[in-house]
CSV table of C-alpha atoms and ligand atoms in Angstrom, one decimal:
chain,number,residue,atom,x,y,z
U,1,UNK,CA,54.4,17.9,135.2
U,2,UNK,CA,56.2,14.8,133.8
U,3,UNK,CA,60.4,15.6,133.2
U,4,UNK,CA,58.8,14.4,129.3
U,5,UNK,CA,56.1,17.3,129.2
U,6,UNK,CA,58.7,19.4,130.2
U,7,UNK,CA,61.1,18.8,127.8
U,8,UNK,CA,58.7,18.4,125.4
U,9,UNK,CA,56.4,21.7,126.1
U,10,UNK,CA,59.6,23.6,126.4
U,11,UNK,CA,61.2,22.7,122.5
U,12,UNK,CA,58.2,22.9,120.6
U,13,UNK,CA,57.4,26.4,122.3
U,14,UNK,CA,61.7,27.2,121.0
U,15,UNK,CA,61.2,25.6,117.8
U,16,UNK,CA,57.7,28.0,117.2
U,17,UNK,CA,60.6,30.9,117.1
U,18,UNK,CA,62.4,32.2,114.3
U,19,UNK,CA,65.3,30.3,114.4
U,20,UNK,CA,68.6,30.1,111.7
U,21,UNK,CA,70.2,26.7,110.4
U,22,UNK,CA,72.8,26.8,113.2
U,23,UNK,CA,70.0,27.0,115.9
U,24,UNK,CA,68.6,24.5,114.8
U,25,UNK,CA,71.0,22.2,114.5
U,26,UNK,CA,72.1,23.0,118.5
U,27,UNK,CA,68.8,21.8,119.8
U,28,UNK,CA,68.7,18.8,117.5
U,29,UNK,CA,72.1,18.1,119.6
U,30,UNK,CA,70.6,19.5,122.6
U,31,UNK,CA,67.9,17.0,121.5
U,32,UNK,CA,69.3,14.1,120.3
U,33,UNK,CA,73.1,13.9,121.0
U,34,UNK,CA,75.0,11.5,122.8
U,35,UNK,CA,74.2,13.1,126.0
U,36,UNK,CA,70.8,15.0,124.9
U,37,UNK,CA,67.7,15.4,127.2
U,38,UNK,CA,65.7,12.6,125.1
U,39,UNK,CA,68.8,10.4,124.6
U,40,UNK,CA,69.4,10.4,128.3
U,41,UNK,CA,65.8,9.8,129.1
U,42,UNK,CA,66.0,6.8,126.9
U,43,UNK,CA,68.9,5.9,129.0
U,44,UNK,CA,67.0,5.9,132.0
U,45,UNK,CA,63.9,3.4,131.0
U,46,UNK,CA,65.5,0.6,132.7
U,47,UNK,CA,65.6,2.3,136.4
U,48,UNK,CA,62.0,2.7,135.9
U,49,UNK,CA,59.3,0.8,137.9
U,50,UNK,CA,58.1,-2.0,135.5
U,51,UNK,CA,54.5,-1.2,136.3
U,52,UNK,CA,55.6,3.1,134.8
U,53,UNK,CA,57.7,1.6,132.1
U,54,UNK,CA,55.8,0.4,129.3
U,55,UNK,CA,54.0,3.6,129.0
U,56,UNK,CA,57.0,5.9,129.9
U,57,UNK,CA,58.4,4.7,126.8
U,58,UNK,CA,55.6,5.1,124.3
U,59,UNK,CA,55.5,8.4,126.0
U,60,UNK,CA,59.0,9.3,125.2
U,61,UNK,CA,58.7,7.4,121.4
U,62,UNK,CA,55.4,9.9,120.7
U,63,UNK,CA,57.7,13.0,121.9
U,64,UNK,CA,60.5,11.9,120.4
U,65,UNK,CA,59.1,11.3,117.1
U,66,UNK,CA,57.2,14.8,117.5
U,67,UNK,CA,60.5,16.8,118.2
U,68,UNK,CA,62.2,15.2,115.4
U,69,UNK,CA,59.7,16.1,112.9
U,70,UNK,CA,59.3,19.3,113.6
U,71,UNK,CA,63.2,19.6,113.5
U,72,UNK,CA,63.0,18.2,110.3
U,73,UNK,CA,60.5,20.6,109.0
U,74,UNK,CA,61.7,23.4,109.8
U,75,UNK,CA,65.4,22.8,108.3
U,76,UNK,CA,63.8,22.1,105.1
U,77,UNK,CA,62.0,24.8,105.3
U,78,UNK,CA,65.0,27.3,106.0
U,79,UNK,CA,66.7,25.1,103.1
U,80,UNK,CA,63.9,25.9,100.9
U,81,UNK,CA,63.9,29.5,101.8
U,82,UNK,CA,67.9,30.2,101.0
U,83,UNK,CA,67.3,28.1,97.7
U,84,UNK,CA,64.6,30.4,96.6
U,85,UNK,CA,67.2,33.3,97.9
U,86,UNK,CA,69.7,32.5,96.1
U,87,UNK,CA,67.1,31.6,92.9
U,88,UNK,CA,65.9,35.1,93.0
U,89,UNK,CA,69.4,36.6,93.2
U,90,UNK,CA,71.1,34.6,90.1
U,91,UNK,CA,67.9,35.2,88.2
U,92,UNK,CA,68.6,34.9,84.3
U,93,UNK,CA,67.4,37.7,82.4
U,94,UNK,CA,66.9,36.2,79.3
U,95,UNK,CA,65.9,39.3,77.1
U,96,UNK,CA,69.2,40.7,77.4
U,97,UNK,CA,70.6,40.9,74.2
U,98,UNK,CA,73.9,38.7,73.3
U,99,UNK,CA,76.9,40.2,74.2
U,100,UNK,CA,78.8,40.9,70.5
U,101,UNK,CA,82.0,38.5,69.8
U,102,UNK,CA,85.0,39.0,67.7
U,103,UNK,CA,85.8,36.0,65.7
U,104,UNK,CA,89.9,35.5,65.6
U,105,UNK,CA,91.3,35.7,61.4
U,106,UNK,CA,94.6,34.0,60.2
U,107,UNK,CA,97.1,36.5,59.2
U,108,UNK,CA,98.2,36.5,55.9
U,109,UNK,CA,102.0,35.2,56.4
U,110,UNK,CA,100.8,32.2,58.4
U,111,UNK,CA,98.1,31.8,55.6
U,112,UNK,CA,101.0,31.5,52.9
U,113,UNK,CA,103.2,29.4,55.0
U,114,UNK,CA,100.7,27.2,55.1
U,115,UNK,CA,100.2,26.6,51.4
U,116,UNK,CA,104.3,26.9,50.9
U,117,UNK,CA,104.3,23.9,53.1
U,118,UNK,CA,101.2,22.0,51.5
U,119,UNK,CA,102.5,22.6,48.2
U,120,UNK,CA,106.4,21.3,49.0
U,121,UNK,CA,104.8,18.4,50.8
U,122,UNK,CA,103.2,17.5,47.8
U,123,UNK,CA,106.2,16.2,46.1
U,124,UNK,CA,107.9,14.8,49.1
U,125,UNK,CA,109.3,17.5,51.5
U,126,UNK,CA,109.5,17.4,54.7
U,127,UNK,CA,109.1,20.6,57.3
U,128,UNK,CA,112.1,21.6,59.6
U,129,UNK,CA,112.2,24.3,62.2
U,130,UNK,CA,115.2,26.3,63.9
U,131,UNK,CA,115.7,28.7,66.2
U,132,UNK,CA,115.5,32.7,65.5
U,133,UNK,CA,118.3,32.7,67.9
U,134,UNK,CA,121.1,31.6,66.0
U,135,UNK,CA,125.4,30.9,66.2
U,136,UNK,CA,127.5,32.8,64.0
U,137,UNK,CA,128.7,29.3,62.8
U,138,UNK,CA,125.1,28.1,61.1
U,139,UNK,CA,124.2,31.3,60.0
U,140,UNK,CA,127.7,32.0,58.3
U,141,UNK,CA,130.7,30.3,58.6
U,142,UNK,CA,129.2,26.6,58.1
U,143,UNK,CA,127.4,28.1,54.6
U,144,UNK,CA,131.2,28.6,53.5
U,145,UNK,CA,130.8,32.0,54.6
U,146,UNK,CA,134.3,33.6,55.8
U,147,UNK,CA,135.1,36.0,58.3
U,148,UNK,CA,135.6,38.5,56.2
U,149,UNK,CA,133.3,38.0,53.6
U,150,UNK,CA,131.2,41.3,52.4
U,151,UNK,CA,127.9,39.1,52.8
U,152,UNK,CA,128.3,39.3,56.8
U,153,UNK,CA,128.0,43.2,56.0
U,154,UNK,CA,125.4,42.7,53.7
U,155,UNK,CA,123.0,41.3,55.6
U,156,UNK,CA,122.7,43.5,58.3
U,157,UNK,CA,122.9,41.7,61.3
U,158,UNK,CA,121.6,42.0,64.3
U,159,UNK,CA,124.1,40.5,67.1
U,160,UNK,CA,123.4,39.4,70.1
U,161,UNK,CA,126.9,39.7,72.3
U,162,UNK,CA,130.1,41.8,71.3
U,163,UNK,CA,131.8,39.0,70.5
U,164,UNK,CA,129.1,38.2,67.3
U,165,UNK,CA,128.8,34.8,69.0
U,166,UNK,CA,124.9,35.1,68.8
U,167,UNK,CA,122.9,36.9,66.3
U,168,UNK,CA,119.0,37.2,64.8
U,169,UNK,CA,119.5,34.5,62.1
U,170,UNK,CA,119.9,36.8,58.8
U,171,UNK,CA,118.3,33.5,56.3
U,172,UNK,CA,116.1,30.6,57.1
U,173,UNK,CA,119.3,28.9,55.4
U,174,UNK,CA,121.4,27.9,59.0
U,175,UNK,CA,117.9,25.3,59.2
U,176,UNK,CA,119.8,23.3,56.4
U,177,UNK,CA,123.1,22.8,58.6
U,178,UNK,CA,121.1,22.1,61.2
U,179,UNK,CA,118.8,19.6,59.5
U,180,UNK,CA,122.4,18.1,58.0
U,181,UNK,CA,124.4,17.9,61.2
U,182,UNK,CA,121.1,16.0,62.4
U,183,UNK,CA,120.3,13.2,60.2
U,184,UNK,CA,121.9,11.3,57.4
U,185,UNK,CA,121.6,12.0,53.4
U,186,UNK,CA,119.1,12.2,51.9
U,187,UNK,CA,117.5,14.8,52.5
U,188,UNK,CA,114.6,17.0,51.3
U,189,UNK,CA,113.2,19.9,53.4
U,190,UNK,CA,111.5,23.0,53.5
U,191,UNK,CA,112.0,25.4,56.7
U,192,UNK,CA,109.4,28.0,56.9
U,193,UNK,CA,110.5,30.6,59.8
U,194,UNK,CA,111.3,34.3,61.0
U,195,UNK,CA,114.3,35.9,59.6
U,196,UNK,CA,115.8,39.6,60.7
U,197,UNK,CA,118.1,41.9,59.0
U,198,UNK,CA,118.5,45.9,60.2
U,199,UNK,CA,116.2,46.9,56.9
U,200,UNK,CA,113.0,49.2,57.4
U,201,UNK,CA,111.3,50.9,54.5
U,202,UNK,CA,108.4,50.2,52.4
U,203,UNK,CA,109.4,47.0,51.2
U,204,UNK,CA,111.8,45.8,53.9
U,205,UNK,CA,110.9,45.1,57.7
U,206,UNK,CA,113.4,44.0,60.1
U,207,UNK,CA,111.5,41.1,61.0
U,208,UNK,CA,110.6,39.0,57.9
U,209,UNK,CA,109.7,35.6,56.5
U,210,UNK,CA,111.7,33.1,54.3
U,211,UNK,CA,111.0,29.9,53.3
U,212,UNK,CA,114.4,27.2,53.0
U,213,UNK,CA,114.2,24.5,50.5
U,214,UNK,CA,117.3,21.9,50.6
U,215,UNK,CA,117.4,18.9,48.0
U,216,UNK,CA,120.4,16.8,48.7
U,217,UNK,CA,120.3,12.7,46.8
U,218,UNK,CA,122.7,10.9,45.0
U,219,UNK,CA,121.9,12.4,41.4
U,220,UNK,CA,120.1,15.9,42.3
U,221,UNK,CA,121.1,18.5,39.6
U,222,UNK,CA,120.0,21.9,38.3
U,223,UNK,CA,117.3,20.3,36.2
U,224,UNK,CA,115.5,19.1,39.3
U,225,UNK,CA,115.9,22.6,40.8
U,226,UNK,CA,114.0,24.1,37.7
U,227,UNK,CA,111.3,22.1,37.7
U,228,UNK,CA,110.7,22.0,41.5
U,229,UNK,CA,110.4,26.2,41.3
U,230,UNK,CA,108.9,25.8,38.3
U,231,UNK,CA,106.1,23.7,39.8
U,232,UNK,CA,105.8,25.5,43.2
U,233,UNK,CA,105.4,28.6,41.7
U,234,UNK,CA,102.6,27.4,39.2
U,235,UNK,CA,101.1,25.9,42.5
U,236,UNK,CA,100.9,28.8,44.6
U,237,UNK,CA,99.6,31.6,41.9
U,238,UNK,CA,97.3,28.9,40.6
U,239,UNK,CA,98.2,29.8,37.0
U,240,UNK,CA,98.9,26.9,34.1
U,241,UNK,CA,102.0,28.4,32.8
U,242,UNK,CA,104.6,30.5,34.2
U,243,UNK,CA,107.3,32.8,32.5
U,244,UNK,CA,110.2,32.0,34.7
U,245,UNK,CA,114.6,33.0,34.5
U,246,UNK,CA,117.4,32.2,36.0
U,247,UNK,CA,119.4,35.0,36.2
U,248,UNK,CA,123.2,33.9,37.5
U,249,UNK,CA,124.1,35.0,40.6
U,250,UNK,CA,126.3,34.8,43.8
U,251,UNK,CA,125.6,33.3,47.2
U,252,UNK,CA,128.6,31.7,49.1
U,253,UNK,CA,126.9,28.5,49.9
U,254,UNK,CA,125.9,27.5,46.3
U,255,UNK,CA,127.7,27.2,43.3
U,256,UNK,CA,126.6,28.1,40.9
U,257,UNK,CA,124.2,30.0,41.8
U,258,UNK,CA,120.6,31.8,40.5
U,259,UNK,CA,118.0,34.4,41.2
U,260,UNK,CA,114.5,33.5,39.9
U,261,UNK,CA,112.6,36.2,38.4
U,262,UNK,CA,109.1,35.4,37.6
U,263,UNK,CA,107.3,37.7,34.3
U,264,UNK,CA,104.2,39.5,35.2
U,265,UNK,CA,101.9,42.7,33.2
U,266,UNK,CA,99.8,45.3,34.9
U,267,UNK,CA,96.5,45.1,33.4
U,268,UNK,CA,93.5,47.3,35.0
U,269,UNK,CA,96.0,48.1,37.8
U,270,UNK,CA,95.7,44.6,38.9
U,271,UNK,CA,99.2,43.0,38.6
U,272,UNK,CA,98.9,39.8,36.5
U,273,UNK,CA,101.5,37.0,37.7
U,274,UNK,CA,102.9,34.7,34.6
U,275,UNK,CA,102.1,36.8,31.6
U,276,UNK,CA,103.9,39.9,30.4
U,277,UNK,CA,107.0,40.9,29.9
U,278,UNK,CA,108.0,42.8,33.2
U,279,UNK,CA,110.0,40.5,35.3
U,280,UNK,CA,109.9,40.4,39.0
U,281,UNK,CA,112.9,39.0,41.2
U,282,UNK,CA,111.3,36.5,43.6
U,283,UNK,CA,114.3,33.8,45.4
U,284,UNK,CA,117.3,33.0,45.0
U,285,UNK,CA,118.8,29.2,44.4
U,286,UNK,CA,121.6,27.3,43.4
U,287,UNK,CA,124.0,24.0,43.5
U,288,UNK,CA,124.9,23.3,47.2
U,289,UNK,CA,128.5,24.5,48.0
U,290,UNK,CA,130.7,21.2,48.5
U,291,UNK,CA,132.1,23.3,51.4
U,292,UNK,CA,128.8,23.3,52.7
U,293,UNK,CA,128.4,19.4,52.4
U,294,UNK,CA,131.9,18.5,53.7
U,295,UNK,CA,131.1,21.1,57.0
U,296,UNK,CA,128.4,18.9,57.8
U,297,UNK,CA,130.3,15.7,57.0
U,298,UNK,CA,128.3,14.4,53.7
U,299,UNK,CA,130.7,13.7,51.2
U,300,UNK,CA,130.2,15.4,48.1
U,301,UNK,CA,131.5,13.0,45.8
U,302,UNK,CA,128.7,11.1,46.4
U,303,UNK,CA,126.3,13.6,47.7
U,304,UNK,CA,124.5,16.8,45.5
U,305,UNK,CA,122.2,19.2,45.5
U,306,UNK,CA,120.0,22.2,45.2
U,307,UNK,CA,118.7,24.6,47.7
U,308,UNK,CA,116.7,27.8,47.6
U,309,UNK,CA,115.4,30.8,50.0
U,310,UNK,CA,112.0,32.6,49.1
U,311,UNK,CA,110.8,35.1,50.5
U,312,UNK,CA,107.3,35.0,52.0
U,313,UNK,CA,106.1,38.1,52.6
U,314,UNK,CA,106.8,39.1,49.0
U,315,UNK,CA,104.9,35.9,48.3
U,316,UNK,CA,101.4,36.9,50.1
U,317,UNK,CA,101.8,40.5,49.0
U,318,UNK,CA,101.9,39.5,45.3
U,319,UNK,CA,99.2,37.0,45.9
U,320,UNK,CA,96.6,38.6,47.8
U,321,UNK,CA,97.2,42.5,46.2
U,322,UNK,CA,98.7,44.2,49.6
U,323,UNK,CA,101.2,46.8,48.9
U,324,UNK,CA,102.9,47.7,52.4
U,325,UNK,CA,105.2,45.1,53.6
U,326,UNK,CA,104.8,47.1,57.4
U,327,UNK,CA,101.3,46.6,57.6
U,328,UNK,CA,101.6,43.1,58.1
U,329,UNK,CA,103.5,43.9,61.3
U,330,UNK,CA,101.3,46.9,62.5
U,331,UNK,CA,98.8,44.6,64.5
U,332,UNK,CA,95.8,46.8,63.0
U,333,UNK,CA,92.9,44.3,63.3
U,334,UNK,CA,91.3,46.4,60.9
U,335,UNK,CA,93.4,45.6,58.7
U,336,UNK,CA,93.5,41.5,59.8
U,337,UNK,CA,90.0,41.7,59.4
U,338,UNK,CA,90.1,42.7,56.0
U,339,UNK,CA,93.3,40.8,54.9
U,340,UNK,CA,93.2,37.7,56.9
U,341,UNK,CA,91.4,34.7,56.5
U,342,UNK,CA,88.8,32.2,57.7
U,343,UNK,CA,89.8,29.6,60.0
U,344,UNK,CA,88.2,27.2,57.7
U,345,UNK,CA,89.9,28.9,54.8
U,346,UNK,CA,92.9,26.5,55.9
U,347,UNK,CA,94.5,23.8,53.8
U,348,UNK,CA,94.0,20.4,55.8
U,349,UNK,CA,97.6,20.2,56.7
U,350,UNK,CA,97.0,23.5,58.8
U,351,UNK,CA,99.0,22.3,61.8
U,352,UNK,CA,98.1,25.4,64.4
U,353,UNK,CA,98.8,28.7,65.0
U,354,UNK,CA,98.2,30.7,68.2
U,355,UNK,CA,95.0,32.4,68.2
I,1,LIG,N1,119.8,32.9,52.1
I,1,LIG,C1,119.6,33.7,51.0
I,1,LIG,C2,119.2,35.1,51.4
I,1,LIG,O1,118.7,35.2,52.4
I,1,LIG,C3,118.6,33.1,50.1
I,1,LIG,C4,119.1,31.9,49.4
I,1,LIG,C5,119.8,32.0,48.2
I,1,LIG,C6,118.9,30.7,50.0
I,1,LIG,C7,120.3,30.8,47.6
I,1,LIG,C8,119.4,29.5,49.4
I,1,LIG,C9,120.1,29.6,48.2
I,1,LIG,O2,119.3,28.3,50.0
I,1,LIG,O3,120.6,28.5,47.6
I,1,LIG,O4,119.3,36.0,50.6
């Protein structure tokens, strides 16, 4: 028997065996590689006598064309067969029912400080940020706060070294030194934010939410301030007309200063903002301090103005008929789901909350 018949009786009778991927892939090497059986045998058509030659290699094109094939085949076929494997395994059942999803709400503060900030942006102000983390200096002293001033007692801070360094800001006010220290008159800003004071009970948490507002031009005076309140406050109940006081008051940093009540009735045990005569104490306000201007180098002979701090949880309560400050903190997504809102709910200036 020819070398040819030999190699070529002795792979088609391996290849008729069950063989894996690997196998086969050896005795297409075995086969065809630089130094495989039919490579060499190509190698040696020039040693053979012309008269053999001419049929020795048709002979070893026929075989080597047959060997290959069936190589061929039967990877694709092994191919095939894992496909189909693996096909079978990853089956999709598609009558399995849908597995149930829980659509994500906006709470109710981030909700209001959305339409605070729609509402101030409105008529020109601009949105500022600080830190919850704040210096003793922005929170107190630079808003003409003294060292020994009751309203360091009053607020119930939470320090953060022995020294009372570093604290939980008490306000949302230290954003208006900041925003001052930063830029150049004038200015008009809002500063939505957390604020912390050691205060739990049903109306007090010791994390809560104020809103800033600072008004600082050449000719800014308490006029303005009325009519700003008076116009946010019509905003955000959605009412036409508004029964609003100033009742005087102290804060350090302004002079003079204001609370703002607003007048409401209880009618059908549904309380009714802007009508009435019960009045309900909702910010407090006032003519910047000129301490305060001169401590952030803005001169106030040239330079007045009016700022304010509301509170925001007090806001959303009143507005959408919640009665326990705490459950806006408990993280009960029972109660999210029932007092939150839509995603889509969301005033277009909606820049993003975590969710
Ligand atoms: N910071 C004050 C507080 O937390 C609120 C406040 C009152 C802010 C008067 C002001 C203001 O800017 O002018 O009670």
């Amino acid at each position: 028997m020819s070398d040819l018949k030999k190699i070529r009786d002795e792979f088609i009778s391996k290849l008729k065996g069950k063989l894996t991927l690997a196998e086969l892939n050896q005795i297409k090497s075995d086969l065809f590689g630089k130094n495989g059986l039919v490579s060499s045998q190509f190698k040696k058509i020039g040693t053979i006598d012309a008269s053999e030659r001419k049929k020795f290699a048709s002979d070893l094109n026929i075989i080597k064309d047959e060997l290959h094939d069936l190589i061929i085949l039967k990877i694709n076929e092994i191919e095939k067969a894992n496909i189909n494997e693996k096909l079978e395994k990853e089956k999709i059942d598609v009558t399995l029912p849908e597995r149930s999803f829980v659509r994500g709400k906006i709470h109710p503060v981030s909700q209001t400080i959305d339409e605070i900030s729609s509402i101030f942006s409105e008529i020109g102000f601009s949105v500022e940020e600080g830190p919850d983390v704040e210096n003793e200096y922005n929170n107190f002293t630079a808003l003409n706060t003294p060292d020994n001033h009751p309203a360091r007692d009053m607020h119930d801070t939470f320090y953060l070294d022995e020294k009372k360094k570093r604290l939980l800001r008490t306000h949302t006010s230290p954003v208006q030194i900041r925003t001052m220290l930063k830029d150049k008159p004038p200015f008009k800003i809002i500063a939505p934010g957390r604020t912390y004071r050691s205060d739990s009970d049903q109306t007090h948490s010791p994390m809560f939410h104020q809103v800033e507002g600072l008004h600082i031009d050449k000719n800014i005076n308490m006029g303005h301030l009325k009519g700003c309140l008076n116009y946010f406050i019509k905003e955000f109940f959605e009412v036409k007309k508004i029964k609003m006081r100033f009742r005087p008051s102290h804060f350090p940093f302004t002079e003079p200063s204001a609370e703002v009540d607003i007048g409401y009735e209880i009618k059908d045990g549904k309380i009714i903002i802007g009508e009435g005569d019960q009045w309900l104490e909702i910010l407090g306000c006032g003519m910047v301090h000129p301490n305060v201007l001169k401590n952030v180098k803005v001169d106030p002979a040239k330079f007045q103005g009016y700022a304010f701090g509301i509170g925001i949880d007090r806001l959303a309560m009143l507005k959408y008929g919640i009665n326990d400050l705490r459950a806006f903190f408990d993280c009960d997504y029972r109660w999210l789901n029932h007092f939150g809102f839509d995603p889509l709910d969301v005033p277009t200036n909606y820049r993003g909350l975590s969710r």
